[in-house]
Amino acid sequence: MGSTLVQFRCDEELKENTTKLYESLGLDLPTAFRLFMKRSLLVQGLPFDVNVKIPYRCSVGDMSVAEFDKMLAQKASAGEIHSAREVSDASKEKYGM
């Protein structure tokens, strides 16, 4: 299948910050956007909830480094956190992505 160029404009700071975030997850921006589009097709909508109210929000800024590390460790042991590589591998295996 051929490929096509998708372009859009956004704030330069938004692009830089988003690029840094995805790079920290082991992804480049085009790969992250392809994942977003594939997930949109899979769920037939936005690949995240769109809400006016957020039922739970944890302010990381209010945590000490030790508290944040403890929270991450708990979520990781509960299977709530996965690396980008794990998600990518699972998607490839399950959905042929």
PDB file of C-alpha atoms in Angstrom:
ATOM      1  CA  MET A   1       0.000   0.000   0.000  1.00  0.00           C
ATOM      2  CA  GLY A   2       1.305   3.473  -0.828  1.00  0.00           C
ATOM      3  CA  SER A   3       1.905   6.165   1.713  1.00  0.00           C
ATOM      4  CA  THR A   4       0.695   9.740   1.841  1.00  0.00           C
ATOM      5  CA  LEU A   5       1.949  12.881   3.538  1.00  0.00           C
ATOM      6  CA  VAL A   6      -0.185  14.289   6.360  1.00  0.00           C
ATOM      7  CA  GLN A   7       0.608  17.824   7.498  1.00  0.00           C
ATOM      8  CA  PHE A   8      -0.913  20.188  10.014  1.00  0.00           C
ATOM      9  CA  ARG A   9       0.126  23.295  11.890  1.00  0.00           C
ATOM     10  CA  CYS A  10       0.527  23.551  15.640  1.00  0.00           C
ATOM     11  CA  ASP A  11       2.270  25.722  18.187  1.00  0.00           C
ATOM     12  CA  GLU A  12       6.066  25.232  18.066  1.00  0.00           C
ATOM     13  CA  GLU A  13       6.309  24.703  21.829  1.00  0.00           C
ATOM     14  CA  LEU A  14       3.533  22.080  21.687  1.00  0.00           C
ATOM     15  CA  LYS A  15       5.424  20.185  18.983  1.00  0.00           C
ATOM     16  CA  GLU A  16       8.725  20.349  20.884  1.00  0.00           C
ATOM     17  CA  ASN A  17       7.196  19.195  24.175  1.00  0.00           C
ATOM     18  CA  THR A  18       5.207  16.428  22.506  1.00  0.00           C
ATOM     19  CA  THR A  19       8.265  15.252  20.578  1.00  0.00           C
ATOM     20  CA  LYS A  20      10.273  15.085  23.831  1.00  0.00           C
ATOM     21  CA  LEU A  21       7.493  13.147  25.542  1.00  0.00           C
ATOM     22  CA  TYR A  22       7.206  10.560  22.778  1.00  0.00           C
ATOM     23  CA  GLU A  23      10.993  10.242  22.522  1.00  0.00           C
ATOM     24  CA  SER A  24      11.083   9.452  26.254  1.00  0.00           C
ATOM     25  CA  LEU A  25       8.644   6.620  25.453  1.00  0.00           C
ATOM     26  CA  GLY A  26      10.842   5.344  22.636  1.00  0.00           C
ATOM     27  CA  LEU A  27       8.648   6.720  19.839  1.00  0.00           C
ATOM     28  CA  ASP A  28       9.122   9.363  17.201  1.00  0.00           C
ATOM     29  CA  LEU A  29       6.314  11.789  16.392  1.00  0.00           C
ATOM     30  CA  PRO A  30       5.206  10.135  13.110  1.00  0.00           C
ATOM     31  CA  THR A  31       5.012   6.706  14.782  1.00  0.00           C
ATOM     32  CA  ALA A  32       2.996   8.124  17.680  1.00  0.00           C
ATOM     33  CA  PHE A  33       0.562   9.756  15.245  1.00  0.00           C
ATOM     34  CA  ARG A  34       0.213   6.514  13.260  1.00  0.00           C
ATOM     35  CA  LEU A  35      -0.594   4.705  16.529  1.00  0.00           C
ATOM     36  CA  PHE A  36      -3.180   7.390  17.311  1.00  0.00           C
ATOM     37  CA  MET A  37      -4.833   6.933  13.901  1.00  0.00           C
ATOM     38  CA  LYS A  38      -4.765   3.113  14.064  1.00  0.00           C
ATOM     39  CA  ARG A  39      -6.232   3.121  17.562  1.00  0.00           C
ATOM     40  CA  SER A  40      -8.931   5.565  16.372  1.00  0.00           C
ATOM     41  CA  LEU A  41      -9.920   3.074  13.675  1.00  0.00           C
ATOM     42  CA  LEU A  42      -9.857   0.195  16.134  1.00  0.00           C
ATOM     43  CA  VAL A  43     -12.224   1.907  18.591  1.00  0.00           C
ATOM     44  CA  GLN A  44     -14.114   3.800  15.856  1.00  0.00           C
ATOM     45  CA  GLY A  45     -13.631   7.118  17.631  1.00  0.00           C
ATOM     46  CA  LEU A  46     -11.152   9.086  19.654  1.00  0.00           C
ATOM     47  CA  PRO A  47      -8.764   6.685  21.388  1.00  0.00           C
ATOM     48  CA  PHE A  48      -9.376   8.319  24.771  1.00  0.00           C
ATOM     49  CA  ASP A  49     -12.321   9.502  26.823  1.00  0.00           C
ATOM     50  CA  VAL A  50     -13.517  13.038  26.245  1.00  0.00           C
ATOM     51  CA  ASN A  51     -15.000  14.391  29.458  1.00  0.00           C
ATOM     52  CA  VAL A  52     -15.862  17.714  30.969  1.00  0.00           C
ATOM     53  CA  LYS A  53     -15.151  16.434  34.480  1.00  0.00           C
ATOM     54  CA  ILE A  54     -12.099  14.424  35.425  1.00  0.00           C
ATOM     55  CA  PRO A  55     -13.092  12.012  38.214  1.00  0.00           C
ATOM     56  CA  TYR A  56      -9.557  11.564  39.568  1.00  0.00           C
ATOM     57  CA  ARG A  57      -6.532  13.689  39.052  1.00  0.00           C
ATOM     58  CA  CYS A  58      -3.240  13.188  40.778  1.00  0.00           C
ATOM     59  CA  SER A  59      -1.128  16.317  40.959  1.00  0.00           C
ATOM     60  CA  VAL A  60       2.425  15.131  40.517  1.00  0.00           C
ATOM     61  CA  GLY A  61       3.633  18.606  41.452  1.00  0.00           C
ATOM     62  CA  ASP A  62       2.326  18.077  44.982  1.00  0.00           C
ATOM     63  CA  MET A  63       4.302  14.837  45.425  1.00  0.00           C
ATOM     64  CA  SER A  64       7.811  14.324  46.647  1.00  0.00           C
ATOM     65  CA  VAL A  65      10.129  12.285  44.431  1.00  0.00           C
ATOM     66  CA  ALA A  66       9.818   9.369  46.876  1.00  0.00           C
ATOM     67  CA  GLU A  67       5.997   9.534  46.782  1.00  0.00           C
ATOM     68  CA  PHE A  68       6.015   9.668  42.989  1.00  0.00           C
ATOM     69  CA  ASP A  69       8.405   6.697  42.767  1.00  0.00           C
ATOM     70  CA  LYS A  70       6.206   4.741  45.186  1.00  0.00           C
ATOM     71  CA  MET A  71       3.076   5.514  43.130  1.00  0.00           C
ATOM     72  CA  LEU A  72       4.806   4.396  39.916  1.00  0.00           C
ATOM     73  CA  ALA A  73       6.040   1.196  41.551  1.00  0.00           C
ATOM     74  CA  GLN A  74       2.517   0.380  42.791  1.00  0.00           C
ATOM     75  CA  LYS A  75       0.987   1.008  39.378  1.00  0.00           C
ATOM     76  CA  ALA A  76       3.704  -1.028  37.660  1.00  0.00           C
ATOM     77  CA  SER A  77       3.237  -3.982  40.036  1.00  0.00           C
ATOM     78  CA  ALA A  78      -0.526  -3.803  39.447  1.00  0.00           C
ATOM     79  CA  GLY A  79       0.075  -4.029  35.691  1.00  0.00           C
ATOM     80  CA  GLU A  80      -1.236  -0.508  35.065  1.00  0.00           C
ATOM     81  CA  ILE A  81       1.945   0.807  33.452  1.00  0.00           C
ATOM     82  CA  HIS A  82       3.487  -0.565  30.275  1.00  0.00           C
ATOM     83  CA  SER A  83       6.472   0.597  28.274  1.00  0.00           C
ATOM     84  CA  ALA A  84       5.999   1.881  24.748  1.00  0.00           C
ATOM     85  CA  ARG A  85       7.849  -1.203  23.499  1.00  0.00           C
ATOM     86  CA  GLU A  86       5.424  -3.535  25.346  1.00  0.00           C
ATOM     87  CA  VAL A  87       2.418  -1.704  23.903  1.00  0.00           C
ATOM     88  CA  SER A  88       3.918  -1.698  20.425  1.00  0.00           C
ATOM     89  CA  ASP A  89       4.787  -5.410  20.572  1.00  0.00           C
ATOM     90  CA  ALA A  90       1.340  -6.336  21.895  1.00  0.00           C
ATOM     91  CA  SER A  91      -0.350  -4.250  19.179  1.00  0.00           C
ATOM     92  CA  LYS A  92       1.745  -5.889  16.477  1.00  0.00           C
ATOM     93  CA  GLU A  93       0.903  -9.329  17.785  1.00  0.00           C
ATOM     94  CA  LYS A  94      -2.802  -8.752  18.379  1.00  0.00           C
ATOM     95  CA  TYR A  95      -3.737  -6.343  15.584  1.00  0.00           C
ATOM     96  CA  GLY A  96      -0.963  -6.713  13.044  1.00  0.00           C
ATOM     97  CA  MET A  97       0.075  -3.095  13.553  1.00  0.00           C
TER      98      MET A  97
END
